[in-house]
Amino acid sequence: MQYDVVIAGAGPVGLFLSCELAQAGCSVLVLEQAGSPDSPLKRLPFGLRGLNAPTLEALDRRGLLDAVVATQVLRPDKGPPPPGTAHWLAQSRPLGGHFAGIPFALEDVDSGRWPRRLPTPVPDQMAVALQSLEAVLAERAIALGVRIVRGCAVLAVSPDEAGMAIETSGAPVHGRWLVGCDGARSTVRKQSGFVFAGSPPEFTGHTLQVELADPTVLTPGRQFTEHGMCNFNPPGTLALADFDGGAGHRTPLDLRTAQALLRRVSGREATITALHLATTWTDAARQATAYRSGRVLLAGDAAHMHSPLGGQGLNLGIGDAMNLGWKLAAVVRGQAADSLLDSYQAERHPIGARVLDWSRAQVALMRPGPGSRALAAVVADLAATRDGATYLAERLWGVAQPALFDGDHPWVGRSVPDVRLADGRRMGELLRAGKGLLLGLDSGVSLGPIIDHVSRSFPCVMSAARGALGLGAVLVRPDGIVAWACDAGGDASGLESSLERWFGVRR
Ligand SMILES: Cc1cc2nc3c(=O)[nH]c(=O)nc-3n(C[C@H](O)[C@H](O)[C@H](O)COP(=O)(O)OP(=O)(O)OC[C@H]3O[C@@H](n4cnc5c(N)ncnc54)[C@H](O)[C@@H]3O)c2cc1C
């Protein structure tokens, strides 16, 4: 079978990307090696995932946020958090998040320091179960005509004149393009010769679900010890960081070895009476040096991996998919040259590198030893200040990301604010068609005859707006990034070149 795009992996990133491509008119096949989307590792408590502001904005901009909110965990109207939920999420004093286990309080975060954000019903952060998120995305993908084949692994890939020939555990398939969204151990990445560069692991992370003879032996929450870190969420959910250089990764644990590990890392005489679930991960931090090789692209964990500390990987991957989807669709449809894809690497690689360093910085604070503990005490003091909490929130929630590219206006390269038009519609709603948008907010700005040409490609909305932060007109890419802007009373210089650069629109 021949498809415009074949995606390896029906994780959150592959599914989100498939929706982007299908909405833009591409034929899409998703191949997933697992036979079922159901897994205890994707359900609570192990499957808890924190979503940040750019991810929630992306979901809103595609009309998926309400369905995801409906699955949200830890909502006051849903009663107390489920047993084993991360201890810091269940605190009575609302926390904004944590850095290497060092919490910061929500009330210390000064959101007034983000002048580019308008009040919006879209939250800055939210916790969901991975399985529920994937279910929402898969339902949308199927409704858009994406074919998802489960129980079918990508085994080998090779380029040919028409695209990529893909050998699978089922029938061979062909795609004009192939995107590896097949996770940290990506077959697509390995098969296509990408370089995955970075730093080796310092510790093995173990997530365990157990029954304890006496849970009071362990202290709830995160404790740093002589061998690493023990995070206990009663009654029996444990996350352990064992600074063994990653030696314990993927070594199956039985009850006896799990108990020895727990005693060693926690330093307590805890007794495990039953071991229900165990999985491992490490803090290895690696990133593909390129995100594209010919007709093959990488997104999500396939492009970058790091420890789950601080909950960034899924958010990073959804950002990749939002950035890549419309560009790849434009290339597939013949509306843009392949070179548009260069901007995917240019815009997303630095963001990935920044997240890898964020993860490494946390590992440095977690290392056993007096130096790290002393440094952690300093960071804890800073996290308890308004400046410190605001800085951590900016990074964790993704609310103040650097511009993706330069332009003549300070808004260019940044996520567009959630402007509300006079008729009540929000920017997030205007973007749901997955198309670019030219929005004239101030009648003093003359956009002239270019409008006719633009409106053949995507919507042009002329409207007064409330809270437009002084914007006169703004050209927005389908991913919600500002391509061009001018102030109220300004002029439209630079608009035509931006239209050509991002949308191939020429007069
Ligand atoms: C304990 C833990 C907590 C985390 N918490 C957070 C958090 O709070 N916030 C956050 O943003 N991130 C978090 N993460 C990271 C996040 O889960 C990942 O970054 C995210 O799942 C990556 O999505 P993905 O679609 O790129 O890859 P994956 O979720 O790994 O999906 C890849 C898919 O590809 C399939 N696959 C693999 N090989 C093949 C093949 N050869 N052929 C076909 N299919 C294949 C796999 O079966 C899988 O379904 C956490 C991770 C862990 C382990």
PDB file of N, CA, C and O in Angstrom, residues 459-504:
ATOM      1  N   PRO A 459      -7.827  31.540   5.873  1.00  0.00           N
ATOM      2  CA  PRO A 459      -8.766  32.573   6.310  1.00  0.00           C
ATOM      3  C   PRO A 459      -8.104  33.912   6.620  1.00  0.00           C
ATOM      4  O   PRO A 459      -7.002  33.958   7.146  1.00  0.00           O
ATOM      5  N   CYS A 460      -8.803  34.988   6.254  1.00  0.00           N
ATOM      6  CA  CYS A 460      -8.405  36.334   6.676  1.00  0.00           C
ATOM      7  C   CYS A 460      -9.553  36.861   7.525  1.00  0.00           C
ATOM      8  O   CYS A 460     -10.692  36.837   7.084  1.00  0.00           O
ATOM      9  N   VAL A 461      -9.258  37.262   8.709  1.00  0.00           N
ATOM     10  CA  VAL A 461     -10.309  37.757   9.590  1.00  0.00           C
ATOM     11  C   VAL A 461     -10.005  39.201   9.919  1.00  0.00           C
ATOM     12  O   VAL A 461      -8.896  39.519  10.372  1.00  0.00           O
ATOM     13  N   MET A 462     -10.962  40.071   9.638  1.00  0.00           N
ATOM     14  CA  MET A 462     -10.807  41.479   9.995  1.00  0.00           C
ATOM     15  C   MET A 462     -11.784  41.750  11.130  1.00  0.00           C
ATOM     16  O   MET A 462     -12.988  41.595  10.957  1.00  0.00           O
ATOM     17  N   SER A 463     -11.271  42.109  12.253  1.00  0.00           N
ATOM     18  CA  SER A 463     -12.186  42.306  13.376  1.00  0.00           C
ATOM     19  C   SER A 463     -11.521  43.147  14.444  1.00  0.00           C
ATOM     20  O   SER A 463     -10.304  43.079  14.624  1.00  0.00           O
ATOM     21  N   ALA A 464     -12.332  43.917  15.137  1.00  0.00           N
ATOM     22  CA  ALA A 464     -11.816  44.567  16.341  1.00  0.00           C
ATOM     23  C   ALA A 464     -11.600  43.468  17.376  1.00  0.00           C
ATOM     24  O   ALA A 464     -12.234  42.421  17.331  1.00  0.00           O
ATOM     25  N   ALA A 465     -10.660  43.692  18.283  1.00  0.00           N
ATOM     26  CA  ALA A 465     -10.378  42.652  19.282  1.00  0.00           C
ATOM     27  C   ALA A 465     -10.181  43.280  20.639  1.00  0.00           C
ATOM     28  O   ALA A 465      -9.725  44.414  20.755  1.00  0.00           O
ATOM     29  N   ARG A 466     -10.544  42.516  21.628  1.00  0.00           N
ATOM     30  CA  ARG A 466     -10.279  42.947  23.001  1.00  0.00           C
ATOM     31  C   ARG A 466      -8.943  42.380  23.443  1.00  0.00           C
ATOM     32  O   ARG A 466      -8.612  41.249  23.123  1.00  0.00           O
ATOM     33  N   GLY A 467      -8.167  43.178  24.146  1.00  0.00           N
ATOM     34  CA  GLY A 467      -6.913  42.677  24.699  1.00  0.00           C
ATOM     35  C   GLY A 467      -5.957  42.214  23.635  1.00  0.00           C
ATOM     36  O   GLY A 467      -5.394  41.128  23.720  1.00  0.00           O
ATOM     37  N   ALA A 468      -5.742  43.011  22.578  1.00  0.00           N
ATOM     38  CA  ALA A 468      -4.875  42.568  21.482  1.00  0.00           C
ATOM     39  C   ALA A 468      -3.422  42.963  21.709  1.00  0.00           C
ATOM     40  O   ALA A 468      -2.604  42.819  20.817  1.00  0.00           O
ATOM     41  N   LEU A 469      -3.096  43.467  22.892  1.00  0.00           N
ATOM     42  CA  LEU A 469      -1.716  43.817  23.255  1.00  0.00           C
ATOM     43  C   LEU A 469      -1.086  44.772  22.245  1.00  0.00           C
ATOM     44  O   LEU A 469       0.101  44.697  21.958  1.00  0.00           O
ATOM     45  N   GLY A 470      -1.907  45.654  21.682  1.00  0.00           N
ATOM     46  CA  GLY A 470      -1.381  46.669  20.768  1.00  0.00           C
ATOM     47  C   GLY A 470      -1.132  46.172  19.362  1.00  0.00           C
ATOM     48  O   GLY A 470      -0.593  46.905  18.537  1.00  0.00           O
ATOM     49  N   LEU A 471      -1.506  44.935  19.068  1.00  0.00           N
ATOM     50  CA  LEU A 471      -1.284  44.413  17.724  1.00  0.00           C
ATOM     51  C   LEU A 471      -2.250  45.070  16.736  1.00  0.00           C
ATOM     52  O   LEU A 471      -3.428  45.256  17.038  1.00  0.00           O
ATOM     53  N   GLY A 472      -1.727  45.386  15.536  1.00  0.00           N
ATOM     54  CA  GLY A 472      -2.573  45.935  14.489  1.00  0.00           C
ATOM     55  C   GLY A 472      -3.021  44.847  13.536  1.00  0.00           C
ATOM     56  O   GLY A 472      -4.179  44.771  13.138  1.00  0.00           O
ATOM     57  N   ALA A 473      -2.098  44.003  13.164  1.00  0.00           N
ATOM     58  CA  ALA A 473      -2.411  42.862  12.293  1.00  0.00           C
ATOM     59  C   ALA A 473      -1.367  41.789  12.570  1.00  0.00           C
ATOM     60  O   ALA A 473      -0.238  42.098  12.981  1.00  0.00           O
ATOM     61  N   VAL A 474      -1.759  40.543  12.345  1.00  0.00           N
ATOM     62  CA  VAL A 474      -0.840  39.455  12.655  1.00  0.00           C
ATOM     63  C   VAL A 474      -1.065  38.298  11.683  1.00  0.00           C
ATOM     64  O   VAL A 474      -2.206  37.969  11.354  1.00  0.00           O
ATOM     65  N   LEU A 475       0.032  37.765  11.167  1.00  0.00           N
ATOM     66  CA  LEU A 475      -0.018  36.577  10.303  1.00  0.00           C
ATOM     67  C   LEU A 475       0.445  35.400  11.146  1.00  0.00           C
ATOM     68  O   LEU A 475       1.552  35.419  11.706  1.00  0.00           O
ATOM     69  N   VAL A 476      -0.387  34.388  11.240  1.00  0.00           N
ATOM     70  CA  VAL A 476      -0.119  33.274  12.153  1.00  0.00           C
ATOM     71  C   VAL A 476       0.036  31.989  11.344  1.00  0.00           C
ATOM     72  O   VAL A 476      -0.766  31.709  10.453  1.00  0.00           O
ATOM     73  N   ARG A 477       1.066  31.215  11.653  1.00  0.00           N
ATOM     74  CA  ARG A 477       1.242  29.919  10.990  1.00  0.00           C
ATOM     75  C   ARG A 477       0.206  28.933  11.549  1.00  0.00           C
ATOM     76  O   ARG A 477      -0.348  29.162  12.634  1.00  0.00           O
ATOM     77  N   PRO A 478      -0.014  27.817  10.879  1.00  0.00           N
ATOM     78  CA  PRO A 478      -1.001  26.855  11.398  1.00  0.00           C
ATOM     79  C   PRO A 478      -0.669  26.344  12.801  1.00  0.00           C
ATOM     80  O   PRO A 478      -1.552  25.916  13.532  1.00  0.00           O
ATOM     81  N   ASP A 479       0.622  26.378  13.176  1.00  0.00           N
ATOM     82  CA  ASP A 479       0.989  25.915  14.520  1.00  0.00           C
ATOM     83  C   ASP A 479       0.845  27.003  15.578  1.00  0.00           C
ATOM     84  O   ASP A 479       1.232  26.796  16.729  1.00  0.00           O
ATOM     85  N   GLY A 480       0.302  28.159  15.191  1.00  0.00           N
ATOM     86  CA  GLY A 480       0.067  29.211  16.184  1.00  0.00           C
ATOM     87  C   GLY A 480       1.269  30.104  16.414  1.00  0.00           C
ATOM     88  O   GLY A 480       1.259  30.927  17.330  1.00  0.00           O
ATOM     89  N   ILE A 481       2.305  29.963  15.592  1.00  0.00           N
ATOM     90  CA  ILE A 481       3.488  30.820  15.733  1.00  0.00           C
ATOM     91  C   ILE A 481       3.319  32.040  14.823  1.00  0.00           C
ATOM     92  O   ILE A 481       2.907  31.909  13.664  1.00  0.00           O
ATOM     93  N   VAL A 482       3.645  33.207  15.372  1.00  0.00           N
ATOM     94  CA  VAL A 482       3.486  34.447  14.606  1.00  0.00           C
ATOM     95  C   VAL A 482       4.557  34.514  13.518  1.00  0.00           C
ATOM     96  O   VAL A 482       5.753  34.452  13.796  1.00  0.00           O
ATOM     97  N   ALA A 483       4.096  34.649  12.261  1.00  0.00           N
ATOM     98  CA  ALA A 483       5.025  34.734  11.126  1.00  0.00           C
ATOM     99  C   ALA A 483       5.357  36.194  10.819  1.00  0.00           C
ATOM    100  O   ALA A 483       6.442  36.510  10.337  1.00  0.00           O
ATOM    101  N   TRP A 484       4.397  37.064  11.085  1.00  0.00           N
ATOM    102  CA  TRP A 484       4.590  38.499  10.825  1.00  0.00           C
ATOM    103  C   TRP A 484       3.594  39.255  11.702  1.00  0.00           C
ATOM    104  O   TRP A 484       2.512  38.740  12.001  1.00  0.00           O
ATOM    105  N   ALA A 485       3.953  40.459  12.116  1.00  0.00           N
ATOM    106  CA  ALA A 485       3.016  41.266  12.900  1.00  0.00           C
ATOM    107  C   ALA A 485       3.345  42.738  12.725  1.00  0.00           C
ATOM    108  O   ALA A 485       4.480  43.097  12.392  1.00  0.00           O
ATOM    109  N   CYS A 486       2.342  43.583  12.916  1.00  0.00           N
ATOM    110  CA  CYS A 486       2.615  45.023  13.026  1.00  0.00           C
ATOM    111  C   CYS A 486       1.726  45.582  14.128  1.00  0.00           C
ATOM    112  O   CYS A 486       0.715  44.987  14.492  1.00  0.00           O
ATOM    113  N   ASP A 487       2.154  46.718  14.663  1.00  0.00           N
ATOM    114  CA  ASP A 487       1.396  47.338  15.747  1.00  0.00           C
ATOM    115  C   ASP A 487       0.174  48.069  15.203  1.00  0.00           C
ATOM    116  O   ASP A 487       0.102  48.373  14.003  1.00  0.00           O
ATOM    117  N   ALA A 488      -0.758  48.384  16.102  1.00  0.00           N
ATOM    118  CA  ALA A 488      -1.911  49.194  15.719  1.00  0.00           C
ATOM    119  C   ALA A 488      -1.381  50.490  15.118  1.00  0.00           C
ATOM    120  O   ALA A 488      -0.443  51.098  15.655  1.00  0.00           O
ATOM    121  N   GLY A 489      -1.955  50.885  13.993  1.00  0.00           N
ATOM    122  CA  GLY A 489      -1.504  52.106  13.318  1.00  0.00           C
ATOM    123  C   GLY A 489      -0.256  51.892  12.477  1.00  0.00           C
ATOM    124  O   GLY A 489       0.236  52.824  11.847  1.00  0.00           O
ATOM    125  N   GLY A 490       0.275  50.661  12.456  1.00  0.00           N
ATOM    126  CA  GLY A 490       1.503  50.380  11.695  1.00  0.00           C
ATOM    127  C   GLY A 490       1.193  50.124  10.229  1.00  0.00           C
ATOM    128  O   GLY A 490       0.070  50.326   9.773  1.00  0.00           O
ATOM    129  N   ASP A 491       2.199  49.691   9.489  1.00  0.00           N
ATOM    130  CA  ASP A 491       1.937  49.389   8.080  1.00  0.00           C
ATOM    131  C   ASP A 491       2.307  47.926   7.786  1.00  0.00           C
ATOM    132  O   ASP A 491       2.891  47.239   8.613  1.00  0.00           O
ATOM    133  N   ALA A 492       1.937  47.514   6.597  1.00  0.00           N
ATOM    134  CA  ALA A 492       2.024  46.089   6.253  1.00  0.00           C
ATOM    135  C   ALA A 492       3.355  45.718   5.610  1.00  0.00           C
ATOM    136  O   ALA A 492       3.443  44.684   4.945  1.00  0.00           O
ATOM    137  N   SER A 493       4.404  46.508   5.821  1.00  0.00           N
ATOM    138  CA  SER A 493       5.676  46.151   5.187  1.00  0.00           C
ATOM    139  C   SER A 493       6.203  44.843   5.790  1.00  0.00           C
ATOM    140  O   SER A 493       6.099  44.607   6.988  1.00  0.00           O
ATOM    141  N   GLY A 494       6.729  44.015   4.931  1.00  0.00           N
ATOM    142  CA  GLY A 494       7.250  42.721   5.379  1.00  0.00           C
ATOM    143  C   GLY A 494       6.229  41.613   5.298  1.00  0.00           C
ATOM    144  O   GLY A 494       6.572  40.427   5.375  1.00  0.00           O
ATOM    145  N   LEU A 495       4.945  41.966   5.146  1.00  0.00           N
ATOM    146  CA  LEU A 495       3.904  40.928   5.102  1.00  0.00           C
ATOM    147  C   LEU A 495       4.077  40.021   3.879  1.00  0.00           C
ATOM    148  O   LEU A 495       4.008  38.795   3.985  1.00  0.00           O
ATOM    149  N   GLU A 496       4.332  40.650   2.737  1.00  0.00           N
ATOM    150  CA  GLU A 496       4.404  39.829   1.518  1.00  0.00           C
ATOM    151  C   GLU A 496       5.552  38.829   1.579  1.00  0.00           C
ATOM    152  O   GLU A 496       5.400  37.671   1.178  1.00  0.00           O
ATOM    153  N   SER A 497       6.691  39.250   2.096  1.00  0.00           N
ATOM    154  CA  SER A 497       7.820  38.304   2.128  1.00  0.00           C
ATOM    155  C   SER A 497       7.550  37.184   3.132  1.00  0.00           C
ATOM    156  O   SER A 497       7.947  36.027   2.925  1.00  0.00           O
ATOM    157  N   SER A 498       6.836  37.489   4.210  1.00  0.00           N
ATOM    158  CA  SER A 498       6.491  36.418   5.168  1.00  0.00           C
ATOM    159  C   SER A 498       5.505  35.437   4.558  1.00  0.00           C
ATOM    160  O   SER A 498       5.592  34.228   4.778  1.00  0.00           O
ATOM    161  N   LEU A 499       4.560  35.977   3.779  1.00  0.00           N
ATOM    162  CA  LEU A 499       3.592  35.091   3.117  1.00  0.00           C
ATOM    163  C   LEU A 499       4.305  34.143   2.169  1.00  0.00           C
ATOM    164  O   LEU A 499       3.983  32.955   2.081  1.00  0.00           O
ATOM    165  N   GLU A 500       5.295  34.676   1.480  1.00  0.00           N
ATOM    166  CA  GLU A 500       6.022  33.833   0.531  1.00  0.00           C
ATOM    167  C   GLU A 500       6.887  32.816   1.274  1.00  0.00           C
ATOM    168  O   GLU A 500       6.928  31.637   0.928  1.00  0.00           O
ATOM    169  N   ARG A 501       7.545  33.285   2.335  1.00  0.00           N
ATOM    170  CA  ARG A 501       8.455  32.393   3.070  1.00  0.00           C
ATOM    171  C   ARG A 501       7.724  31.196   3.679  1.00  0.00           C
ATOM    172  O   ARG A 501       8.183  30.064   3.593  1.00  0.00           O
ATOM    173  N   TRP A 502       6.583  31.464   4.312  1.00  0.00           N
ATOM    174  CA  TRP A 502       5.931  30.381   5.059  1.00  0.00           C
ATOM    175  C   TRP A 502       4.816  29.688   4.287  1.00  0.00           C
ATOM    176  O   TRP A 502       4.490  28.535   4.560  1.00  0.00           O
ATOM    177  N   PHE A 503       4.196  30.413   3.343  1.00  0.00           N
ATOM    178  CA  PHE A 503       3.015  29.833   2.695  1.00  0.00           C
ATOM    179  C   PHE A 503       3.147  29.747   1.173  1.00  0.00           C
ATOM    180  O   PHE A 503       2.235  29.273   0.510  1.00  0.00           O
ATOM    181  N   GLY A 504       4.269  30.201   0.656  1.00  0.00           N
ATOM    182  CA  GLY A 504       4.456  30.147  -0.802  1.00  0.00           C
ATOM    183  C   GLY A 504       3.469  31.025  -1.545  1.00  0.00           C
ATOM    184  O   GLY A 504       3.258  30.855  -2.743  1.00  0.00           O
TER     185      GLY A 504
END
